Coordinates of C-alpha atoms and ligand atoms in Angstrom, one line a residue:
X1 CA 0.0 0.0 0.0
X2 CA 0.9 3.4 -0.7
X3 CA 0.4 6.2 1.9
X4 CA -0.2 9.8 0.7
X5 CA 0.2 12.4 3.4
X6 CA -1.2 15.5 2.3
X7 CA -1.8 19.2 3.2
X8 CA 0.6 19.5 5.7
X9 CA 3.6 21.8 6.6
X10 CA 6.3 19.0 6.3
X11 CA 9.9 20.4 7.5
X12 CA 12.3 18.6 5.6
X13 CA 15.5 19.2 6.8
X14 CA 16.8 18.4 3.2
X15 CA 18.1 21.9 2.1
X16 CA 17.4 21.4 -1.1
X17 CA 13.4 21.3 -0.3
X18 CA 12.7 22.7 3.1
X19 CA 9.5 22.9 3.4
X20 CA 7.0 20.8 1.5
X21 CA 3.1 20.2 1.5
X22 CA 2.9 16.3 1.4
X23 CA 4.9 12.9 0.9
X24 CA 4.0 9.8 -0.1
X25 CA 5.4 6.4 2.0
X26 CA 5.7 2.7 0.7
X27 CA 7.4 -0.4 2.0
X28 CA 8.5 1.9 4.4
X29 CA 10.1 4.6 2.8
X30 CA 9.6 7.5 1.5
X31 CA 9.2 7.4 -1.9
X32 CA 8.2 11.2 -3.0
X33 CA 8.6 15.0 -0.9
X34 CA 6.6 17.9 -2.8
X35 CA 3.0 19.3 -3.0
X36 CA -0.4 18.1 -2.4
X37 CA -1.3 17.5 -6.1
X38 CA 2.1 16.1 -7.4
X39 CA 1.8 13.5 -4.2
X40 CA -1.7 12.7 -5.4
X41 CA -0.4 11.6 -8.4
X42 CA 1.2 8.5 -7.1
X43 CA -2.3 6.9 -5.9
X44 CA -2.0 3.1 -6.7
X45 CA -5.0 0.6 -6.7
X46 CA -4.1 -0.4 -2.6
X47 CA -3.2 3.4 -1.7
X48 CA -4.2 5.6 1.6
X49 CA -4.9 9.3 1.9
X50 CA -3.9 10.9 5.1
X51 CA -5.6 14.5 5.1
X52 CA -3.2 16.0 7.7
X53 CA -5.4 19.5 7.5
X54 CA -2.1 21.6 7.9
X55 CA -0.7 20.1 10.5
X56 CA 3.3 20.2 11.1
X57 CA 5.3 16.9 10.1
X58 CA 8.8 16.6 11.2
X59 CA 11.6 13.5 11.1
X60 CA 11.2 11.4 14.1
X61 CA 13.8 12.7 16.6
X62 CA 16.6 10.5 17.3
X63 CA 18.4 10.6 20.3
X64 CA 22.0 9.5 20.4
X65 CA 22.5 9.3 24.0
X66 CA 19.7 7.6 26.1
X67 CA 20.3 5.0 28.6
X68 CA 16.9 2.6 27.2
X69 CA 18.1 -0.3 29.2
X70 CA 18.2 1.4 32.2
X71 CA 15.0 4.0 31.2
X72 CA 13.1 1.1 30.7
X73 CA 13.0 -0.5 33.8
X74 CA 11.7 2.8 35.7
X75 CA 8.3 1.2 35.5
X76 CA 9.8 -1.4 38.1
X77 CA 12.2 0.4 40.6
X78 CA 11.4 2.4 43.3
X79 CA 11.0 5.9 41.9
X80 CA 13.2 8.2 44.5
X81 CA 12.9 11.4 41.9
X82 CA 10.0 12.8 44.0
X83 CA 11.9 12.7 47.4
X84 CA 11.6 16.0 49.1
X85 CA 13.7 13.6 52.4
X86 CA 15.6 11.1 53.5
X87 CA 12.3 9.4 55.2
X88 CA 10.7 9.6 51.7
X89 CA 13.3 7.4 50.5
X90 CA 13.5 4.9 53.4
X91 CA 9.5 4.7 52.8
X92 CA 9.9 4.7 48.9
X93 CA 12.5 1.7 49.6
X94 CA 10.4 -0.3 52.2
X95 CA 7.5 -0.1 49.9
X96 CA 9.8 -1.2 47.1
X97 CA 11.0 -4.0 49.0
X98 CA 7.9 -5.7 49.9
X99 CA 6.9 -5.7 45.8
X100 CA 11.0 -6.6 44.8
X101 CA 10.9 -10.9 44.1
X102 CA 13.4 -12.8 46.5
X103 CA 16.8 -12.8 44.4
X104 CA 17.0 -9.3 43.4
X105 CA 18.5 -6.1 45.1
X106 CA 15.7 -4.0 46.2
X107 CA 16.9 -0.7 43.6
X108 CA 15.8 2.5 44.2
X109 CA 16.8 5.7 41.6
X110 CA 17.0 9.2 41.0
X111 CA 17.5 11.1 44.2
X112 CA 18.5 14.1 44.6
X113 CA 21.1 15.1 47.6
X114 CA 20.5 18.8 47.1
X115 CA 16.7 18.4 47.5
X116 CA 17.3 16.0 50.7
X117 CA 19.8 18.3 52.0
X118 CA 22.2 15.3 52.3
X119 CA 23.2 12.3 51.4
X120 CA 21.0 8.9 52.9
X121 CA 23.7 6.8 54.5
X122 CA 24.3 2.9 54.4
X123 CA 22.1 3.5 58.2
X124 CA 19.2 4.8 56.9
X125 CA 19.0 2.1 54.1
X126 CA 19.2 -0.2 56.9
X127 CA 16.4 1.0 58.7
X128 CA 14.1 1.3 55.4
X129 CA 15.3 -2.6 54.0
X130 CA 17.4 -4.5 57.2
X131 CA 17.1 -7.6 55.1
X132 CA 18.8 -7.8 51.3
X133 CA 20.7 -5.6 49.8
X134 CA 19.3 -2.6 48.8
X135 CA 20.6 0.2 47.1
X136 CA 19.5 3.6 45.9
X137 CA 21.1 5.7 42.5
X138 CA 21.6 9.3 42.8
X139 CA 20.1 10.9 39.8
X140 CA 23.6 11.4 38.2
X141 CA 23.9 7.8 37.9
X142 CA 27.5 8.3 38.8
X143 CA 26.6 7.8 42.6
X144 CA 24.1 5.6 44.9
X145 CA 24.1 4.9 48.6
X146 CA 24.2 1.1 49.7
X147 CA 22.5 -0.6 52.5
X148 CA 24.8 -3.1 54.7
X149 CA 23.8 -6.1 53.6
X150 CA 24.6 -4.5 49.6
X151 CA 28.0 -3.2 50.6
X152 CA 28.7 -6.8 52.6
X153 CA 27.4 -8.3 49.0
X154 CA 29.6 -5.2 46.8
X155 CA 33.1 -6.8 49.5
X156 CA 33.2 -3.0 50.5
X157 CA 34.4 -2.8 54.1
X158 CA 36.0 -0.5 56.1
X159 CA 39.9 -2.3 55.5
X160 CA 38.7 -1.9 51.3
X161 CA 41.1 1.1 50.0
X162 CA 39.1 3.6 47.3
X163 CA 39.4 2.7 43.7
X164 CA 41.1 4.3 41.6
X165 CA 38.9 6.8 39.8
X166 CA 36.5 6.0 42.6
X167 CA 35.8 7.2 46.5
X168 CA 34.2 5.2 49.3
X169 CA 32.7 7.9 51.3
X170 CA 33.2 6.8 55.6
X171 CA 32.5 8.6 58.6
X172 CA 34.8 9.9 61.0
X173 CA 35.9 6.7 62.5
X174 CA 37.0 5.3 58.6
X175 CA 33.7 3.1 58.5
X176 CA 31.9 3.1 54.9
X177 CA 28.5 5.3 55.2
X178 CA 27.3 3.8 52.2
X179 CA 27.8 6.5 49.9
X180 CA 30.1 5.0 46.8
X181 CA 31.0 7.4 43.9
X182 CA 32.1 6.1 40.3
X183 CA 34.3 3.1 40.2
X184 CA 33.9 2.7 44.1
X185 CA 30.2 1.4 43.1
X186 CA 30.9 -0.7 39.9
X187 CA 30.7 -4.4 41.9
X188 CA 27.5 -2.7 43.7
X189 CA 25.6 -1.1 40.9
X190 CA 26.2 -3.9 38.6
X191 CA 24.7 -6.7 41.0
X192 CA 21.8 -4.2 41.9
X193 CA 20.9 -4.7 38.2
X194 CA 21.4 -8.5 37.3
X195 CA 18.1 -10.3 39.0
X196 CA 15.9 -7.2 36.9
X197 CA 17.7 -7.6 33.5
X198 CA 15.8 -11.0 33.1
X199 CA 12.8 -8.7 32.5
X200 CA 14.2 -6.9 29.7
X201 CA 12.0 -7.9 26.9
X202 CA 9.2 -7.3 28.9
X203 CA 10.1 -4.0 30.2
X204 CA 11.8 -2.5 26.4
X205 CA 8.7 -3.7 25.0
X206 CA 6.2 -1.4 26.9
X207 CA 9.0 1.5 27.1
X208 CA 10.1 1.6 23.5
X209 CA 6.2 2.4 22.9
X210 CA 6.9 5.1 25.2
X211 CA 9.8 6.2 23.3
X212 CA 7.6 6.5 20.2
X213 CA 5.0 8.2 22.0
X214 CA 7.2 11.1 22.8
X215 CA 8.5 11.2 19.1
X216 CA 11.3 8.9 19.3
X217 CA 12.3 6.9 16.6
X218 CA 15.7 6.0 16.9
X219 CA 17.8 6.2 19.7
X220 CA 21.4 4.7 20.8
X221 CA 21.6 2.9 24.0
X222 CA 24.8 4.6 25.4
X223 CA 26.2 2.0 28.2
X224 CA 25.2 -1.3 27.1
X225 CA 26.9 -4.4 28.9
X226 CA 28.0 -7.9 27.4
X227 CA 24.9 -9.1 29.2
X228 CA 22.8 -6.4 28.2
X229 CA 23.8 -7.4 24.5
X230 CA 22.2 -10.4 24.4
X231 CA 19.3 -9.2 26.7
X232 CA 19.2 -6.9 23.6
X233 CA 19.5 -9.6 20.9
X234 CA 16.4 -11.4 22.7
X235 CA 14.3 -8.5 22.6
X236 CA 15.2 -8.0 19.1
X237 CA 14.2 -11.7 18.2
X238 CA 10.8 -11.2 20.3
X239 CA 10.0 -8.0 18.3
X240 CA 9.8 -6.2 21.4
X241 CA 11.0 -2.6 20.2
X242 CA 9.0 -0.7 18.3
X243 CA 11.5 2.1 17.5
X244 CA 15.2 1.3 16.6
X245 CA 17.7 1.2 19.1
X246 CA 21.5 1.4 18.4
X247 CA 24.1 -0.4 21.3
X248 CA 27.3 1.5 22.6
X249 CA 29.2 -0.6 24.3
X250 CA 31.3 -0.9 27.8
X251 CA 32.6 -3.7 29.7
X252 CA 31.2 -6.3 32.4
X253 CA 32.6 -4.6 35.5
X254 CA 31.1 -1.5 35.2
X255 CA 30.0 1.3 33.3
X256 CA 33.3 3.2 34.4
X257 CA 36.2 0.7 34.3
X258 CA 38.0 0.4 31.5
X259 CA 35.8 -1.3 28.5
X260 CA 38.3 -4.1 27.7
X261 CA 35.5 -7.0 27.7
X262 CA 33.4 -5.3 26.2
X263 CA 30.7 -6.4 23.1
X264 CA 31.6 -6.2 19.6
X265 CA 30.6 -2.5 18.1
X266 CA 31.0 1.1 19.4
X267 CA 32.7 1.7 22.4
X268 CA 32.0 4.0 25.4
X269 CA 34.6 5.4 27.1
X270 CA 34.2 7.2 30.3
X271 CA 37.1 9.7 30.2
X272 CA 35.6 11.5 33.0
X273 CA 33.1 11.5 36.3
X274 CA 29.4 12.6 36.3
X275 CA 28.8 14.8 38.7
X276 CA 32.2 15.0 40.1
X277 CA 33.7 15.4 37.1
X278 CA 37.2 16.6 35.9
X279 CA 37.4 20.4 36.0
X280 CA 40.6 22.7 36.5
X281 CA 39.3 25.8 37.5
X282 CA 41.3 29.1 38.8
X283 CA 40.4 29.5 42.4
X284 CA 41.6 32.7 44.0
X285 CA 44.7 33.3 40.6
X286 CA 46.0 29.3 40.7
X287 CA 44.5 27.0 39.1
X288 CA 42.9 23.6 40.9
X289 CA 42.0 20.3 39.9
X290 CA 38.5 18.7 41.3
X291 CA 36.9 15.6 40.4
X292 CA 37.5 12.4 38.9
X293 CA 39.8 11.9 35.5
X294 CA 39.7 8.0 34.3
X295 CA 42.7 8.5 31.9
X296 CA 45.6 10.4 31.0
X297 CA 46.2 11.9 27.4
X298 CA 48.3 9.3 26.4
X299 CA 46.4 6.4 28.1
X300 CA 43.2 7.8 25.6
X301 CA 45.2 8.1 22.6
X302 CA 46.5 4.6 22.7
X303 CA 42.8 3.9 23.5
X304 CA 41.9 5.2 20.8
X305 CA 44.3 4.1 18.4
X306 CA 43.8 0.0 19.3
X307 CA 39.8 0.7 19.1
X308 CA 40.1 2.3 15.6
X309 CA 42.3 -0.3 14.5
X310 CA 39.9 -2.8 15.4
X311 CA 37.3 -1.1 13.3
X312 CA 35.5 0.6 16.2
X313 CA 34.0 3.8 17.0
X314 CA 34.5 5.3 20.5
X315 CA 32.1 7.3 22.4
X316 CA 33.7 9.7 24.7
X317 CA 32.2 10.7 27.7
X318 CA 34.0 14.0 29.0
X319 CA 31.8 16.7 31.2
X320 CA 34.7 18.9 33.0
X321 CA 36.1 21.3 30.8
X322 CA 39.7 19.1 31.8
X323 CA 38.0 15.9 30.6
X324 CA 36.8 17.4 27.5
X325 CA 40.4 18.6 27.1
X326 CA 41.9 15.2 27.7
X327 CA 39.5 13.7 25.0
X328 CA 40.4 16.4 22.7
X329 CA 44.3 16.5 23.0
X330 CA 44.1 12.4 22.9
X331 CA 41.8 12.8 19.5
X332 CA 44.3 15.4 18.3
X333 CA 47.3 12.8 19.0
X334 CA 45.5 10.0 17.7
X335 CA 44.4 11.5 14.6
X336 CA 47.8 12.7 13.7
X337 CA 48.2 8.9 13.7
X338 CA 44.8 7.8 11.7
X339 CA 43.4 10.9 10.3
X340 CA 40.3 8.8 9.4
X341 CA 39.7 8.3 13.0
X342 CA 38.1 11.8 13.3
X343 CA 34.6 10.4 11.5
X344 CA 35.2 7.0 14.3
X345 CA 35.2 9.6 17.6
X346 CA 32.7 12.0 19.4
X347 CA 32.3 13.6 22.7
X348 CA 29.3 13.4 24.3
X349 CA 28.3 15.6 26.9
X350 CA 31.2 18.4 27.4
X351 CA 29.4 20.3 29.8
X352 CA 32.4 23.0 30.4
X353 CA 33.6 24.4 28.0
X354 CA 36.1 27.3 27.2
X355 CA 37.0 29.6 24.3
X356 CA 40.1 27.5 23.3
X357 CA 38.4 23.8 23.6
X358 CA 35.5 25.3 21.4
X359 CA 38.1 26.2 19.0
X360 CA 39.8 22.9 19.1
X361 CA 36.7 20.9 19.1
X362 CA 35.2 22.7 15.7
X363 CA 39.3 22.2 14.2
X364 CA 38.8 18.5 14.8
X365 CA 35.0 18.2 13.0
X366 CA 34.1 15.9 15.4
X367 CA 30.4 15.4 16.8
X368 CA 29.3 16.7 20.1
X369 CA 26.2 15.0 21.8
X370 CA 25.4 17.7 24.0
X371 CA 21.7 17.2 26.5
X372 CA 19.9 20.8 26.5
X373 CA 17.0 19.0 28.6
X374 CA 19.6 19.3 31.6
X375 CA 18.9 23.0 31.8
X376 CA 15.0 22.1 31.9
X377 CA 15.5 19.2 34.7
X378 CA 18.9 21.4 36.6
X379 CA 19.2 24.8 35.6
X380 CA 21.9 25.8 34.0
X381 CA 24.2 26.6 36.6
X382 CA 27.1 24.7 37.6
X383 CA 26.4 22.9 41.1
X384 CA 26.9 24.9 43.9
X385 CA 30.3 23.1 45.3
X386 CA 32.0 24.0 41.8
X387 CA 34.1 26.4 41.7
X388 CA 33.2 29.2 38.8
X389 CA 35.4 30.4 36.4
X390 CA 35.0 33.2 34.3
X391 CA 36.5 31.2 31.3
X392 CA 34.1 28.4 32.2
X393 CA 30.6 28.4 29.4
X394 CA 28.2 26.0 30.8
X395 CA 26.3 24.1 28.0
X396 CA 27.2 27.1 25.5
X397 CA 25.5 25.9 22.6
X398 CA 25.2 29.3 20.1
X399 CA 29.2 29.3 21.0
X400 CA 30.1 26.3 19.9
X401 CA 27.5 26.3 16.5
X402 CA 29.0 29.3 15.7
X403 CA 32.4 28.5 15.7
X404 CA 31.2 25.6 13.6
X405 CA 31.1 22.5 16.1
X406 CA 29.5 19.5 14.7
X407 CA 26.7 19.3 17.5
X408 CA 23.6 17.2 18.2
X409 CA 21.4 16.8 21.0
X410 CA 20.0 13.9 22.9
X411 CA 18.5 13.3 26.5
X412 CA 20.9 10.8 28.5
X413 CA 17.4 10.1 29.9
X414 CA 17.4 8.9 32.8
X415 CA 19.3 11.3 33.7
X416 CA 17.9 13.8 31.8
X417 CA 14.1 14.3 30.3
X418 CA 12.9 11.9 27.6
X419 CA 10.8 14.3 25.5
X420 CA 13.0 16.2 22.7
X421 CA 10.3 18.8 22.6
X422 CA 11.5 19.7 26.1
X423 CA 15.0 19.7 25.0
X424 CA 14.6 21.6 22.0
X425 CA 12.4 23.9 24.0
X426 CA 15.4 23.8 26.8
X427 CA 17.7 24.6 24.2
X428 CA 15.7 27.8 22.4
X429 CA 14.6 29.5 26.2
X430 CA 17.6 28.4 28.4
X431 CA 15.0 28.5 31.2
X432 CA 14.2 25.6 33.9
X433 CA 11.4 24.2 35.0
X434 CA 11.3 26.2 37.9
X435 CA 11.7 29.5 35.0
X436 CA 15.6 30.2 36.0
X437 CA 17.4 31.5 32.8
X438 CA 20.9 30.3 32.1
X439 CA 23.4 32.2 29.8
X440 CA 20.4 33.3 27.5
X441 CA 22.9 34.7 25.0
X442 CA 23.8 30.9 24.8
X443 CA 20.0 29.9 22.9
X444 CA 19.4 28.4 20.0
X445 CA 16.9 29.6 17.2
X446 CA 13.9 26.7 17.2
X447 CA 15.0 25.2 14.0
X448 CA 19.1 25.1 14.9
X449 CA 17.5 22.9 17.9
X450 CA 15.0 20.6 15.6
X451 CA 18.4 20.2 13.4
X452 CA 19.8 19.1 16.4
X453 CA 17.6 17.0 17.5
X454 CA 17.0 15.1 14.0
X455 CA 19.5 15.6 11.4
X456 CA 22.5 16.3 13.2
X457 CA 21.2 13.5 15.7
X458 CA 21.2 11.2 12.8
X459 CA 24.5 11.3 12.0
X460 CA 26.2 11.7 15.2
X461 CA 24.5 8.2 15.3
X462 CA 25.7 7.1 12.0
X463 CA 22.1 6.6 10.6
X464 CA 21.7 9.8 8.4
X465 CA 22.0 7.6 5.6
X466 CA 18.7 6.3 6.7
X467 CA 17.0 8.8 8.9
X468 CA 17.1 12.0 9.6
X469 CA 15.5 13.8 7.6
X470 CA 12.5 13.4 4.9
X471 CA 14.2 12.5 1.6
X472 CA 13.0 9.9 -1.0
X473 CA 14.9 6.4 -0.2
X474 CA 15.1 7.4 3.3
X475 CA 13.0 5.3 6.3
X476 CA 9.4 6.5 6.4
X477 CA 10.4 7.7 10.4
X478 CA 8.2 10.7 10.8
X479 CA 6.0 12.4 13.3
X480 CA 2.5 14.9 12.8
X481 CA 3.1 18.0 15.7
X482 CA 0.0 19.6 17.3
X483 CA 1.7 22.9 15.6
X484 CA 4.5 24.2 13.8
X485 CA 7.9 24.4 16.2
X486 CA 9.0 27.3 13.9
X487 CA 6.4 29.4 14.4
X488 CA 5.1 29.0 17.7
X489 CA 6.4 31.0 20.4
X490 CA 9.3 29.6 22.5
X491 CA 7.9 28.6 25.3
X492 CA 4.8 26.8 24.1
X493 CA 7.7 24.4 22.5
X494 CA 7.5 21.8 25.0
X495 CA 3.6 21.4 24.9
X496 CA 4.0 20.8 21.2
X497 CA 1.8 17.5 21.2
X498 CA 3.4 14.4 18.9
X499 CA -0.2 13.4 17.6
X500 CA 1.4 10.6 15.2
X501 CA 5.0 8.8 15.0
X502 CA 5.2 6.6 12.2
X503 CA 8.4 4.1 12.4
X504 CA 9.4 2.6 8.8
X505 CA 6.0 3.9 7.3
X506 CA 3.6 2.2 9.9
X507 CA 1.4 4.1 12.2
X508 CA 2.5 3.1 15.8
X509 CA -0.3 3.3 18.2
X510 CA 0.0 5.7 20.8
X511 CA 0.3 3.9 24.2
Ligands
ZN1 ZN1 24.9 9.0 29.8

């Protein structure tokens, strides 16, 4: 069959046609982009007309960053986003614990110490779940607290030195509290998942529809595990996920050790920490160090060099503007080495910027996967125990486009929200949910953000052959908006209802 789409406002994102009236879709692609009548012209004997009465279509959005396996099983852990205090999260937890099947941790997510005022400790765990392990993610993902009976599990004890590129957090007599940042959590976080990853297919299956819902068509899971591989190859098999979903891959022992085990595919590299991530900042006319770096310059470049060599592309995840600057100086090195490297490497995230790593970025041509929803979720100010630094641009995305940065967009949901309308709208007002403007002069026009979020998105993925944008020959990935994002006013952006999403030319039904 032959669907006609008609008397619509389709944005293209093709330059060469950006704006049309209709499009026609068969065997999932599109097969014509032009006006109403031309379209018309392709009726078949088995065709459909789809008056769309002027409404907006757009590409799906993709979404190169998004942590789906991990997204996907919100519906099942205990939900600590809401938590206003520590007793909301020991009740969240022992509510959680009663409904959590014998086996698995009892996993709580998303808190928030700044809302709580501090961290929970290993004690107050206790008290909520005295029985199993239980453990609760900070909404960073870069940080949880563990209950007793998870740390016993996790072989964290008070004789246990830190990590390296981690910190066990203990009290003033040198016992654990429970608190475990970056590598320190790796054994801990991992086990907290394994009993739930059983449920995969189940879980994807309900959450990709989700995914579509909100617009989504294609997305790239950015941490996926060797076992989370082949959780992923049986969802595949059962047909579970209704929009496509690229893998990036890191190793068995956690999402921040080095990725040596790792799948076959792209590789994610954490070069940096989350929320304490690598920043040198000038404090008082010197310069200090804070956070956590994974790698030196030369440990990266050799990194990179083997992972090219092997045919792989690498994912770098750098947030402090002395992250970003290890993972550009090691791209700069390696390149020199393998100049086609450039098109296997992007950064994802680079959070703090400066002048000169702008500069260097936009030399190298590499992507930048950059999450505007953050200043919707965060604000756009830097946490309050970071230093600022007058050379420091937080999230300065007119900047970098300017200077002619190769950057995308995506959510790192669940970190971040899901919804590209609210990122794009993020991105255009610089305002918070809570209406705090960040670096306004740092905004993005409506359609530089759309780009982002579809075009550009699409081939910081590696799938703009494909998707992207509404060409003939390319997948029939498309959504019909309640209005036109170009010419509504910024801040109705994030109401902007997705009334359709069509993956490869079928009509998914909204959840
Ligand atoms: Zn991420």
């Amino acid at each position: 069959m032959i669907h006609l789409l008609i008397n619509a406002t389709v944005l293209t994102m093709d330059t060469s046609l950006p704006v049309a009236q209709a499009l026609a879709v068969k065997d999932g692609r599109i097969v014509e982009v032009g006006g109403t009548d031309e379209v018309l012209w392709l009726r078949e004997a088995d065709y459909e007309v789809v008056d769309l009465e002027g409404r907006t279509v757009v590409p799906g959005f993709i979404d190169p960053h998004n942590h789906f396996s991990i997204g996907a099983f919100e519906t099942l852990w205990a939900d600590c986003r809401g938590a206003r205090s520590v007793a909301d999260v020991q009740r969240t937890l022992a509510a959680a614990a009663r409904e959590t099947p014998a086996g698995a941790w009892v996993r709580g997510v998303g808190y928030d110490h700044h809302v709580l005022g501090v961290h929970p400790t290993r004690g107050d765990l206790d008290a909520a779940v005295p029985d199993r392990p239980a453990l609760v993610m900070h909404f960073s993902h870069h940080q949880c607290v563990a209950n007793s009976r998870a740390l016993a599990e996790a072989g964290v004890a008070r004789a246990t030195p830190d990590p390296p590129g981690g910190e066990i957090a203990r009290d003033k007599s040198g016992e654990p509290t429970g608190l475990l940042f970056e590598r320190a959590m790796s054994r801990a976080e991992t086990a907290s998942r394994e009993a739930w990853e059983a449920r995969f297919t189940e879980v994807a299956r309900a959450a990709s529809r989700r995914y579509a819902a909100l617009g989504l068509t294609a997305i790239q899971d950015a941490a996926v595990t060797p076992a989370m591989a082949r959780r992923y190859a049986d969802a595949r098999a059962a047909g579970a996920l209704a929009i496509e979903v690229g893998e990036v891959m890191v190793g068995a022992r956690g999402w921040f050790e080095r990725p040596d085990d790792a799948a076959p595919g792209s590789l994610k590299v954490f070069v940096d920490g989350g929320y304490r991530c690598a920043m040198r900042v000038l404090r008082d006319g010197a310069p200090r160090t804070s956070g956590f770096l994974f790698y030196t310059r030369e440990e990266l470049t050799a990194l990179l060099l083997a992972a090219w060599r092997a045919d792989r592309n690498v994912v770098c995840h750098a947030i402090g503007n002395l992250g970003i600057e290890t993972a550009v100086g090691a791209i700069e090195d390696a390149v020199r080495t393998m100049p086609e490297g450039r098109a296997r490497v992007r950064i994802d995230h680079a959070i703090f910027l400066t002048a000169a790593l702008i500069a260097r970025i936009a030399d190298l041509g590499v992507w930048v996967v950059a999450q505007p929803s953050f200043l919707w979720d965060r604000g756009g100010a830097p946490a309050p125990d970071r230093a600022t630094d007058e050379t420091i641009r937080v999230r300065p995305f007119a900047s970098a486009l300017r200077a002619g940065v190769r950057q995308a967009f995506s959510s790192d949901y669940p970190c971040g929200s899901n919804a590209p309308l609210v990122g794009i709208a993020a991105a255009v007002t610089r305002t918070s949910r809570e209406g705090r403007v960040a670096a306004p002069e740092e905004a993005l026009s409506a359609s530089a953000a759309l780009e982002a979020y579809t075009l550009s998105a699409a081939r910081a993925a590696g799938i703009d052959a494909v998707a992207g944008s509404l060409e003939s020959g390319k997948r029939a990935d498309l959504l019909v908006l309640s209005s036109n994002p170009l010419e509504c006013s910024a801040t109705q952006l994030a109401s902007i209802q997705v009334l359709e999403t069509w993956m490869k030319g079928v009509r998914l039904n909204q959840p």
